Coordinates of C-alpha atoms (C1' of nucleotides) in Angstrom, one line a residue:
Chain A
M1 CA -6.4 25.8 -48.6
M2 CA -6.4 26.1 -52.3
P3 CA -9.7 25.6 -54.0
N4 CA -10.0 24.2 -57.0
T5 CA -6.3 23.6 -57.4
R6 CA -6.4 19.9 -56.0
L7 CA -7.1 17.2 -58.1
G8 CA -8.0 14.9 -55.2
K9 CA -5.7 12.2 -54.1
R10 CA -3.2 10.7 -56.2
S11 CA -3.8 13.2 -58.9
P12 CA -2.1 12.3 -62.1
F13 CA 0.5 14.8 -61.4
G14 CA 1.1 14.2 -58.1
S15 CA -1.7 16.0 -56.6
L16 CA -0.2 19.2 -58.4
V17 CA -3.0 19.6 -61.1
G18 CA -5.9 21.7 -60.5
S19 CA -9.1 20.1 -60.6
S20 CA -11.9 21.6 -62.6
C21 CA -14.4 20.0 -60.5
P22 CA -16.1 22.3 -58.4
E23 CA -16.1 21.3 -54.7
P24 CA -19.7 20.9 -53.9
N25 CA -19.9 20.3 -50.2
K26 CA -16.8 19.2 -48.5
T27 CA -18.7 17.7 -45.5
S28 CA -21.3 15.9 -47.5
T29 CA -19.1 14.5 -50.1
T30 CA -19.4 11.0 -50.0
K31 CA -16.7 8.5 -50.9
A32 CA -18.6 7.5 -54.1
T33 CA -18.6 11.0 -55.2
R34 CA -15.1 11.7 -54.3
A35 CA -14.0 8.7 -56.1
G36 CA -16.2 9.5 -59.1
Q37 CA -15.0 12.9 -59.3
Q38 CA -11.7 11.7 -59.0
G39 CA -12.1 9.6 -62.1
I40 CA -13.9 12.1 -64.0
S41 CA -11.8 15.1 -63.4
R42 CA -8.6 13.0 -64.2
V43 CA -9.8 12.3 -67.5
R44 CA -11.1 15.6 -68.0
D45 CA -8.3 17.6 -66.7
H46 CA -6.1 16.3 -69.2
G47 CA -8.3 18.0 -71.8
D48 CA -8.7 21.1 -70.0
L49 CA -5.9 21.5 -67.7
K50 CA -6.5 24.1 -65.3
V51 CA -3.2 25.2 -64.3
P52 CA -3.3 28.5 -62.3
A53 CA -0.4 30.5 -63.5
G54 CA 2.2 29.9 -61.0
N55 CA 0.2 30.9 -58.1
N56 CA 1.2 27.8 -56.2
H57 CA 4.7 26.7 -55.9
K58 CA 3.2 23.1 -56.1
Q59 CA 1.7 23.8 -59.4
K60 CA 4.0 21.9 -62.2
K61 CA 3.7 23.0 -65.6
I62 CA 2.1 20.6 -67.9
P63 CA 4.7 20.0 -70.7
E64 CA 4.0 20.4 -74.2
S65 CA 5.7 17.1 -75.2
P66 CA 2.6 15.0 -75.5
R67 CA 1.4 17.3 -78.2
I68 CA 4.5 17.2 -80.1
L69 CA 4.6 13.4 -79.8
F70 CA 1.1 13.5 -81.0
V71 CA 2.2 15.4 -83.9
S72 CA 5.1 13.7 -84.9
C73 CA 3.6 10.3 -84.6
Q74 CA 1.1 11.7 -87.3
M75 CA -1.6 9.7 -85.7
K76 CA -3.7 8.1 -88.2
M77 CA -7.2 6.9 -87.3
S78 CA -9.5 5.3 -89.2
R79 CA -13.0 6.3 -89.6
R80 CA -14.1 3.7 -87.2
R81 CA -12.4 5.3 -84.5
R82 CA -13.4 8.8 -85.6
P83 CA -14.9 10.5 -82.6
R84 CA -18.3 11.3 -82.7
L85 CA -17.9 14.9 -82.6
I86 CA -15.6 15.2 -85.3
D87 CA -17.8 12.8 -87.1
S88 CA -20.8 15.2 -86.9
C89 CA -18.5 18.1 -87.8
L90 CA -17.7 16.3 -91.0
S91 CA -21.0 15.3 -91.7
Q92 CA -22.4 18.6 -91.5
S93 CA -19.9 20.1 -93.7
Q94 CA -18.7 22.4 -91.0
C95 CA -15.2 23.5 -91.4
C96 CA -13.3 22.5 -88.4
L97 CA -12.0 24.9 -86.0
L98 CA -8.6 24.7 -87.3
P99 CA -6.2 26.6 -89.2
Q100 CA -7.8 26.1 -92.8
A101 CA -4.2 26.0 -94.1
Y102 CA -3.7 22.8 -92.5
F103 CA -7.0 21.1 -92.8
Q104 CA -10.5 21.7 -94.3
C105 CA -13.3 19.3 -93.9
G106 CA -15.7 19.8 -96.5
G107 CA -18.7 17.6 -96.8
A108 CA -19.6 17.3 -100.3
G109 CA -16.3 16.5 -101.5
D110 CA -16.5 18.4 -105.0
S111 CA -14.0 17.4 -107.4
Q112 CA -14.2 20.9 -108.7
T113 CA -13.4 22.4 -105.5
D114 CA -10.7 19.8 -104.9
N115 CA -9.1 21.1 -108.2
V116 CA -9.1 24.5 -107.1
A117 CA -7.8 23.7 -103.9
Q118 CA -5.1 21.9 -105.6
S119 CA -4.2 24.6 -107.8
T120 CA -4.1 27.1 -105.1
C121 CA -2.9 24.8 -102.3
C122 CA -2.7 27.2 -99.8
S123 CA -6.2 28.9 -100.6
R124 CA -8.9 28.6 -97.9
S125 CA -11.4 27.0 -100.3
I126 CA -13.6 24.2 -99.0
S127 CA -12.2 20.9 -100.1
S128 CA -12.7 17.4 -98.9
C129 CA -8.9 16.9 -99.1
I130 CA -6.1 17.8 -96.8
D131 CA -4.9 21.2 -97.9
V132 CA -1.1 21.0 -97.3
P133 CA 0.7 24.2 -97.6
R134 CA 2.7 24.4 -100.5
S135 CA 5.5 26.1 -98.8
R136 CA 6.0 27.0 -95.3
T137 CA 9.0 28.7 -95.1
A138 CA 10.7 28.8 -91.7
Q139 CA 7.8 28.1 -89.8
Q140 CA 9.3 25.9 -87.3
E141 CA 7.4 27.8 -84.7
V142 CA 4.1 26.3 -85.9
D143 CA 1.5 26.3 -83.2
M144 CA 1.6 22.8 -81.9
D145 CA -2.2 23.1 -80.9
E146 CA -2.8 23.6 -84.6
L147 CA -0.5 21.0 -85.9
M148 CA -2.0 18.7 -83.5
A149 CA -5.4 19.4 -84.5
A150 CA -4.5 19.3 -88.0
M151 CA -3.0 16.1 -87.9
V152 CA -5.7 14.3 -85.8
L153 CA -8.3 15.7 -88.3
S154 CA -6.7 15.4 -91.4
S155 CA -6.0 11.8 -90.3
L156 CA -9.7 11.4 -89.7
S157 CA -10.7 12.8 -92.9
C158 CA -8.6 10.2 -94.7
S159 CA -10.5 7.2 -94.1
P160 CA -10.1 4.4 -96.5
P161 CA -11.4 5.7 -99.8
P162 CA -12.6 3.4 -102.5
A163 CA -10.8 4.6 -105.6
L164 CA -10.1 7.1 -108.2
Q165 CA -10.2 7.0 -111.8
V166 CA -6.8 6.8 -113.4
S167 CA -6.9 9.8 -115.7
A168 CA -7.9 12.0 -112.7
H169 CA -5.6 10.2 -110.8
K170 CA -2.5 11.3 -112.9
Q171 CA -3.3 14.9 -112.3
T172 CA -3.7 14.4 -108.8
A173 CA -0.5 12.3 -108.4
A174 CA 1.3 15.2 -110.1
S175 CA 0.3 17.8 -107.7
S176 CA 0.8 15.4 -105.0
M177 CA 4.4 14.9 -105.9
D178 CA 4.7 18.4 -106.2
C179 CA 3.4 19.1 -102.7
G180 CA 5.0 16.1 -101.4
A181 CA 8.6 17.2 -102.7
V182 CA 8.1 20.5 -101.2
E183 CA 7.0 19.1 -98.1
L184 CA 9.9 16.7 -97.9
S185 CA 12.4 19.5 -98.5
D186 CA 10.8 21.3 -95.8
N187 CA 11.5 21.3 -92.0
S188 CA 10.1 18.0 -91.1
S189 CA 9.0 19.3 -87.7
S190 CA 6.5 21.3 -89.1
S191 CA 4.4 18.6 -90.6
G192 CA 5.0 15.8 -88.7
Y193 CA 7.1 14.2 -91.4
W194 CA 10.3 12.9 -90.9
S195 CA 11.9 14.5 -93.7
V196 CA 13.9 11.9 -95.9
N197 CA 17.2 13.4 -97.1
R198 CA 16.1 13.4 -100.8
G199 CA 16.4 16.0 -103.2
P200 CA 13.1 17.0 -104.0
R201 CA 11.6 15.7 -107.4
S202 CA 14.7 13.7 -107.6
P203 CA 13.3 10.7 -109.7
A204 CA 11.6 11.3 -112.7
P205 CA 8.0 10.1 -112.2
P206 CA 7.8 6.5 -113.8
S207 CA 5.4 5.5 -116.4
P208 CA 2.1 4.5 -115.8
T209 CA 2.9 0.9 -116.4
A210 CA 5.7 1.0 -114.3
E211 CA 3.4 2.3 -111.7
A212 CA 0.8 -0.3 -112.5
N213 CA 3.5 -2.9 -111.8
G214 CA 4.8 -1.2 -108.8
R215 CA 3.4 -3.9 -106.6
S216 CA 5.3 -6.7 -108.2
A217 CA 8.3 -5.0 -109.6
T218 CA 9.2 -3.7 -106.1
P219 CA 12.7 -5.2 -105.4
P220 CA 12.2 -7.7 -102.8
D221 CA 15.5 -7.2 -101.0
E222 CA 14.1 -3.8 -99.5
G223 CA 12.0 -5.8 -96.9
L224 CA 12.7 -4.8 -93.5
D225 CA 11.9 -6.1 -90.4
M226 CA 10.3 -3.8 -87.9
D227 CA 11.7 -5.0 -84.8
L228 CA 9.6 -3.2 -82.6
D229 CA 11.4 -4.1 -79.7
Q230 CA 14.1 -2.0 -80.6
V231 CA 12.0 1.0 -82.0
L232 CA 12.8 4.1 -80.6
F233 CA 10.9 7.3 -81.3
E234 CA 12.5 10.5 -81.5
E235 CA 11.5 13.7 -82.6
P236 CA 12.7 14.3 -86.1
A237 CA 16.4 15.2 -86.4
P238 CA 17.3 14.9 -89.9
R239 CA 20.5 16.7 -89.5
K240 CA 21.9 14.2 -87.2
R241 CA 20.8 11.4 -89.3
R242 CA 23.8 9.2 -90.2
N243 CA 24.8 8.1 -93.5
S244 CA 24.3 4.7 -92.5
L245 CA 20.7 5.3 -91.6
K246 CA 18.2 3.4 -94.2
V247 CA 15.0 4.6 -94.8
A248 CA 12.2 2.5 -95.8
Y249 CA 8.5 2.7 -95.8
Q250 CA 5.9 0.3 -95.0
C251 CA 2.5 0.2 -96.2
L252 CA 0.1 0.3 -93.5
W253 CA -2.7 -0.9 -95.6
P254 CA -4.8 -3.8 -94.0
S255 CA -3.2 -7.0 -95.7
C256 CA -0.6 -5.2 -97.3
G257 CA 2.4 -4.3 -95.2
K258 CA 4.6 -3.7 -98.1
V259 CA 8.0 -2.3 -97.7
L260 CA 9.7 -0.2 -100.1
T261 CA 12.4 2.2 -99.9
S262 CA 11.4 5.0 -102.0
L263 CA 8.9 7.5 -100.8
M264 CA 7.3 8.0 -104.0
G265 CA 7.4 4.4 -104.4
I266 CA 5.5 3.8 -101.3
K267 CA 3.1 6.7 -102.3
R268 CA 2.5 5.3 -105.7
H269 CA 2.0 2.1 -104.1
I270 CA -0.6 3.1 -101.7
R271 CA -2.2 5.5 -104.0
M272 CA -2.4 3.0 -107.2
V273 CA -2.9 -0.3 -105.3
H274 CA -5.1 0.9 -102.4
L275 CA -6.6 4.3 -103.0
C276 CA -7.4 4.6 -106.3
Q277 CA -8.8 1.2 -107.4
G278 CA -12.5 2.1 -108.2
G279 CA -14.0 5.3 -109.0
E280 CA -14.7 7.9 -106.6
H281 CA -12.0 10.4 -107.6
E282 CA -12.6 12.9 -105.0
R283 CA -11.7 10.4 -102.1
C284 CA -8.3 9.9 -103.5
S285 CA -6.9 13.2 -102.5
H286 CA -3.5 13.6 -102.7
S287 CA -1.4 13.5 -99.8
E288 CA -3.8 11.0 -98.5
E289 CA -1.5 8.3 -99.1
D290 CA 0.8 9.9 -96.4
F291 CA -1.6 8.1 -93.7
Y292 CA -1.2 4.7 -95.1
Y293 CA 2.3 4.3 -94.9
S294 CA 4.7 4.4 -92.1
E295 CA 8.4 5.3 -92.3
I296 CA 10.9 2.8 -91.1
N297 CA 14.5 3.9 -90.2
Q298 CA 17.1 1.2 -89.8
W299 CA 20.5 1.7 -88.9
D300 CA 22.7 0.0 -91.2
E301 CA 23.8 -2.8 -89.3
P302 CA 23.9 -6.7 -90.0
R303 CA 20.7 -7.5 -88.1
R304 CA 18.2 -8.3 -90.8
Q305 CA 16.8 -11.5 -89.9
S306 CA 13.6 -12.1 -91.8
P307 CA 12.9 -12.9 -95.5
P308 CA 11.9 -9.8 -97.4
S309 CA 8.5 -10.8 -98.0
P310 CA 5.8 -9.0 -96.1
P311 CA 4.8 -10.7 -92.9
P312 CA 1.5 -12.3 -93.7
P313 CA -1.2 -10.4 -92.2
S314 CA -3.6 -11.7 -89.7
P315 CA -6.9 -11.4 -91.1
S316 CA -8.4 -10.3 -88.1
C317 CA -6.4 -7.4 -87.7
S318 CA -6.9 -3.7 -89.0
A319 CA -4.1 -1.8 -90.3
L320 CA -4.0 0.2 -87.1
S321 CA -3.7 -2.9 -85.0
R322 CA -1.3 -4.4 -87.4
S323 CA 1.0 -1.6 -87.5
A324 CA 0.6 -1.0 -83.8
P325 CA 3.8 -1.7 -81.8
S326 CA 3.8 -3.9 -79.1
P327 CA 2.5 -2.4 -75.8
C328 CA 5.9 -2.4 -74.3
S329 CA 7.6 -0.6 -77.4
S330 CA 4.9 1.8 -77.8
L331 CA 5.0 2.5 -74.3
W332 CA 8.5 3.3 -74.7
Q333 CA 7.8 5.5 -77.5
V334 CA 5.7 7.7 -75.8
Q335 CA 7.7 7.8 -72.6
S336 CA 10.8 8.5 -74.4
E337 CA 9.1 11.5 -75.6
H338 CA 7.6 12.8 -72.2
S339 CA 10.4 13.3 -69.9
Y340 CA 7.7 13.3 -67.0
Q341 CA 7.0 9.6 -67.7
A342 CA 9.4 7.0 -66.4
P343 CA 11.1 5.0 -69.1
P344 CA 11.5 1.3 -68.7
P345 CA 14.5 -0.1 -67.2
S346 CA 15.9 -1.5 -70.0
H347 CA 16.3 1.2 -72.2
T348 CA 19.2 3.9 -72.5
V349 CA 17.6 6.7 -70.6
S350 CA 19.6 7.0 -67.2
P351 CA 17.7 5.8 -64.2
A352 CA 17.9 8.9 -62.8
A353 CA 15.4 10.3 -65.4
A354 CA 13.1 7.5 -64.1
T355 CA 11.8 9.8 -61.5
S356 CA 11.3 12.3 -63.9
C357 CA 7.7 12.8 -63.1
R358 CA 8.9 15.8 -61.4
L359 CA 9.5 17.4 -64.6
T360 CA 13.1 18.0 -64.1
A361 CA 14.9 17.9 -67.4
P362 CA 14.2 17.0 -70.8
P363 CA 14.9 13.5 -72.0
T364 CA 18.6 13.1 -72.7
S365 CA 19.2 12.5 -76.2
R366 CA 19.2 8.9 -77.1
Q367 CA 22.0 8.2 -79.7
E368 CA 21.5 4.6 -80.4
P369 CA 18.3 4.1 -82.3
V370 CA 18.1 1.3 -84.2
S371 CA 14.9 2.0 -86.3
R372 CA 12.3 4.3 -85.8
V373 CA 8.5 3.7 -87.0
R374 CA 6.1 6.1 -87.6
S375 CA 3.1 4.5 -87.0
V376 CA -0.6 4.9 -86.5
S377 CA -0.7 3.3 -83.1
V378 CA 1.4 5.8 -81.3
G379 CA -1.0 8.4 -81.3
E380 CA -3.8 5.9 -80.2
Q381 CA -1.2 5.2 -77.5
W382 CA -1.0 8.6 -76.6
L383 CA -4.6 8.9 -76.4
Q384 CA -4.5 5.8 -74.0
H385 CA -2.0 7.5 -72.0
Q386 CA -3.8 10.8 -72.1
S387 CA -6.6 8.8 -70.4
A388 CA -4.0 6.9 -68.1
P389 CA -2.7 10.0 -66.2
C390 CA 0.8 10.4 -65.5
R391 CA 0.9 9.4 -62.0
R392 CA 2.9 9.4 -59.2
I393 CA 5.2 6.7 -59.9
R394 CA 6.2 4.8 -56.9
S395 CA 9.8 5.8 -57.1
E396 CA 13.1 4.0 -56.0
A397 CA 13.3 6.5 -53.4
K398 CA 13.3 5.4 -50.0
K399 CA 10.6 6.1 -47.6
C400 CA 10.5 6.3 -43.9
R401 CA 8.6 3.0 -44.0
K402 CA 11.2 1.3 -46.0
V403 CA 14.1 2.8 -44.6
Y404 CA 13.1 2.3 -40.7
G405 CA 10.3 -0.3 -40.9
I406 CA 7.1 -0.4 -39.2
E407 CA 8.6 -1.3 -36.1
H408 CA 10.6 1.8 -35.9
R409 CA 7.7 4.1 -36.6
E410 CA 9.0 6.6 -34.3
L411 CA 12.0 7.1 -36.6
W412 CA 9.7 8.1 -39.4
C413 CA 9.2 11.8 -40.5
T414 CA 6.1 13.1 -39.4
P415 CA 4.4 13.1 -42.6
C416 CA 5.1 9.5 -42.9
R417 CA 3.8 8.7 -39.7
W418 CA 0.7 10.8 -40.5
K419 CA 0.3 8.8 -43.7
K420 CA 1.1 11.8 -45.7
A421 CA 3.6 12.3 -48.4
C422 CA 7.1 11.8 -47.1
Q423 CA 9.2 14.8 -47.0
R424 CA 12.5 13.3 -45.8
F425 CA 13.3 11.2 -48.8
L426 CA 11.8 13.0 -51.3
D427 CA 12.6 11.9 -54.9
Chain B
dC1 C1' -1.2 -8.3 -51.1
dT2 C1' 1.9 -3.8 -50.0
dT3 C1' 2.8 0.9 -50.4
dG4 C1' 2.3 5.9 -50.7
dC5 C1' -0.4 9.5 -49.5
dC6 C1' -5.0 12.4 -49.9
dG7 C1' -9.0 13.7 -47.6
dG8 C1' -10.9 14.5 -43.4
dG9 C1' -11.9 14.0 -38.6
dA10 C1' -10.7 14.2 -33.6
dG11 C1' -8.6 16.5 -29.9
Chain C
dC1 C1' -2.1 23.3 -35.0
dT2 C1' -0.9 17.9 -34.4
dC3 C1' -2.1 13.4 -34.7
dC4 C1' -4.4 9.6 -36.6
dC5 C1' -6.8 6.9 -40.1
dG6 C1' -9.9 5.3 -43.8
dG7 C1' -9.6 4.5 -48.3
dC8 C1' -8.1 4.8 -52.9
dA9 C1' -4.9 3.9 -56.6
dA10 C1' -0.6 1.6 -58.4
dG11 C1' 2.2 -1.9 -58.3

DNA sequence: CTTGCCGGGAG
DNA sequence: CTCCCGGCAAG
């Protein structure tokens, strides 16, 4: 046999994933313990997948795409949802086990330190803000682990802050614009951004009064409806973006939902309206507003239906849940990222890819995205998917039972007769 | 409920 | 080894 390599029956990867559970005593293993071990190990095995390096032909390589998705989704999590572990990490002022260039979590939130961090921007000083590298030239091969972790923890550190003083804010805003511009012009894949094809620093910063009036002075015709049924999620591909693509940014703040077409506008809106309303300067770090808007891309089609005003938010919904796509669409978003998960039948991926739990080919390029939404909830969806393992989908493939029927059991292949995995109609 | 199939036992 | 089946999990 292959000890410690089987997850148990119906393992998430079709019995192809190793189990981290030691096999205590085969003969004395009761059903209950077996079942319990399965349940536990499934969840856990996604965390620490133990896939022996190619010593078993049945082993499948676990794709990296979930992480990529995770990064690209730029998961945003409210403090409420912060895992306790990370919470304790934050509370203890411990530097998280992350590349500090991406994220540092300091406990005190010293404003002086913040300033230092902003000025050096790539320094390794402890800061309560997210330390976004000012320039990462040609780092397209950024470690996805680091990115993922950075995204998670940076999002966690950016819980809704109360406010910031205006004077301090301007300084922060300036540097924020600076870094933001660099980041936008940077490769989008490195930061989870979808870079908007805008020249860096193109618009001059508007006057503070204009900023203050930004909420009401927003052109109302920029309201875009997030047609979540048609939301497709892709990896950033800015170069392929067509000219007809409209980009808008929706504020994810609870009870807001404002949509602006300008990145700076939405940042300014978030910063001014939501982040920096009271005091507490240190909570309002630059780049924090990145986590409170979501980019909406819409192809230039005459499909606008709704009035431009933002939809009335449901009072019971948080920003996360409000921005959450419907289960269907988010599922599709996730699935579209993972070739090993079957797409829903109504989308453009060919049905052949539906059985891609076997990890055959990467997902086909989908050429008809109508709109895209970077939203908080995709990360959560990803987490849910992580805990709901990639199971062996009941495929369309015929099985002996289906083909011949129970009455012709003698025609079945032997494994089918033995209630094993069918080997005649492999899918 | 059905279906696929893993784990395990009997011979 | 073959053969069979309990039982789990997904649909």
